[in-house]
XYZ file of C-alpha atoms in Angstrom:
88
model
C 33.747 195.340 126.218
C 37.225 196.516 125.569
C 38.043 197.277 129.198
C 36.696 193.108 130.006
C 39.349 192.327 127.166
C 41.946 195.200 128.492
C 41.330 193.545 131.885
C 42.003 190.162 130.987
C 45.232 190.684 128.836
C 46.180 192.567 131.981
C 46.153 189.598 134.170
C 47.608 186.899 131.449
C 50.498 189.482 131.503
C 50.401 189.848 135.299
C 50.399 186.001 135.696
C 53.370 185.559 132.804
C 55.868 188.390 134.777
C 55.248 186.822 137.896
C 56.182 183.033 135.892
C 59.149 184.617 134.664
C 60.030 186.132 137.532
C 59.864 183.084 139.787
C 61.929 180.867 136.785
C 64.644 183.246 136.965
C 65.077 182.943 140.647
C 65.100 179.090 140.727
C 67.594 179.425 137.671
C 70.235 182.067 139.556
C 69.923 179.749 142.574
C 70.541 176.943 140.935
C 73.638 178.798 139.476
C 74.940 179.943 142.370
C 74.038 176.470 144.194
C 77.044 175.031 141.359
C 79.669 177.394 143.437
C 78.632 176.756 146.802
C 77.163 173.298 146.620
C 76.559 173.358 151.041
C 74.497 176.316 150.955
C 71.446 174.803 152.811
C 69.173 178.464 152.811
C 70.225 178.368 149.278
C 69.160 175.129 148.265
C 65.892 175.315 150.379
C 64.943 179.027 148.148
C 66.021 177.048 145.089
C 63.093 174.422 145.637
C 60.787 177.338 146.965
C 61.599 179.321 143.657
C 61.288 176.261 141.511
C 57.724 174.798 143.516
C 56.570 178.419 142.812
C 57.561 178.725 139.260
C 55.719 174.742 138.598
C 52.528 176.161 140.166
C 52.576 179.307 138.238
C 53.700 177.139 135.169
C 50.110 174.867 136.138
C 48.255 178.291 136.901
C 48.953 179.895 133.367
C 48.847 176.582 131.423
C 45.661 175.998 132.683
C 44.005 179.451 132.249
C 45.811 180.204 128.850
C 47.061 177.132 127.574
C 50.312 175.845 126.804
C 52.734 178.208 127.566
C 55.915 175.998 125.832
C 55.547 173.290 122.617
C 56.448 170.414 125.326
C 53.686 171.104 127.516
C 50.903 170.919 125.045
C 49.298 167.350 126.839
C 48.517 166.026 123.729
C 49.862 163.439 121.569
C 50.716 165.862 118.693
C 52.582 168.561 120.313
C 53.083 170.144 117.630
C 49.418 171.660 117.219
C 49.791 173.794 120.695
C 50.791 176.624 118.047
C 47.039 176.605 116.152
C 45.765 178.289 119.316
C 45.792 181.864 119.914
C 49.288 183.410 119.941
C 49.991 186.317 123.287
C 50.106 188.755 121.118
C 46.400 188.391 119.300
């Protein structure tokens, strides 16, 4: 049973690196989009870093819940911190 549970915390972390990753790529694009604003390969990575990051963001949300208070989908945001925080 603890390998299942191993496993699974495995691929919640796998799926969160690969979120992170894909966020930070749309966010240094975006960055160095504000210097040169004409970039065209740059803008088109920035929108395939950010579509990936939103489907990753859906992915995770959807498997594990709200990952940030905003994107709880209810109307009392507040209680998407009475489920089960990563590190339980």
């Amino acid at each position: 049973m603890e390998n299942v549970i191993d496993n699974l915390r495995d691929n919640k972390a796998e799926l969160k690196k690969a979120l992170m990753a894909a966020k930070f790529a749309a966010l240094e694009m975006q960055l160095y989009l504000d210097t040169h604003p004409y970039d065209t390969k740059a803008l088109q990575m920035h929108h395939e870093y950010a579509k990936k990051a939103a489907k990753l963001m859906d992915e995770y949300q959807q498997k594990y819940g709200p990952i940030v208070a905003g994107a709880s989908g209810t109307k009392c945001p507040w209680q998407w911190a009475s489920q089960t925080w990563t590190w339980e």
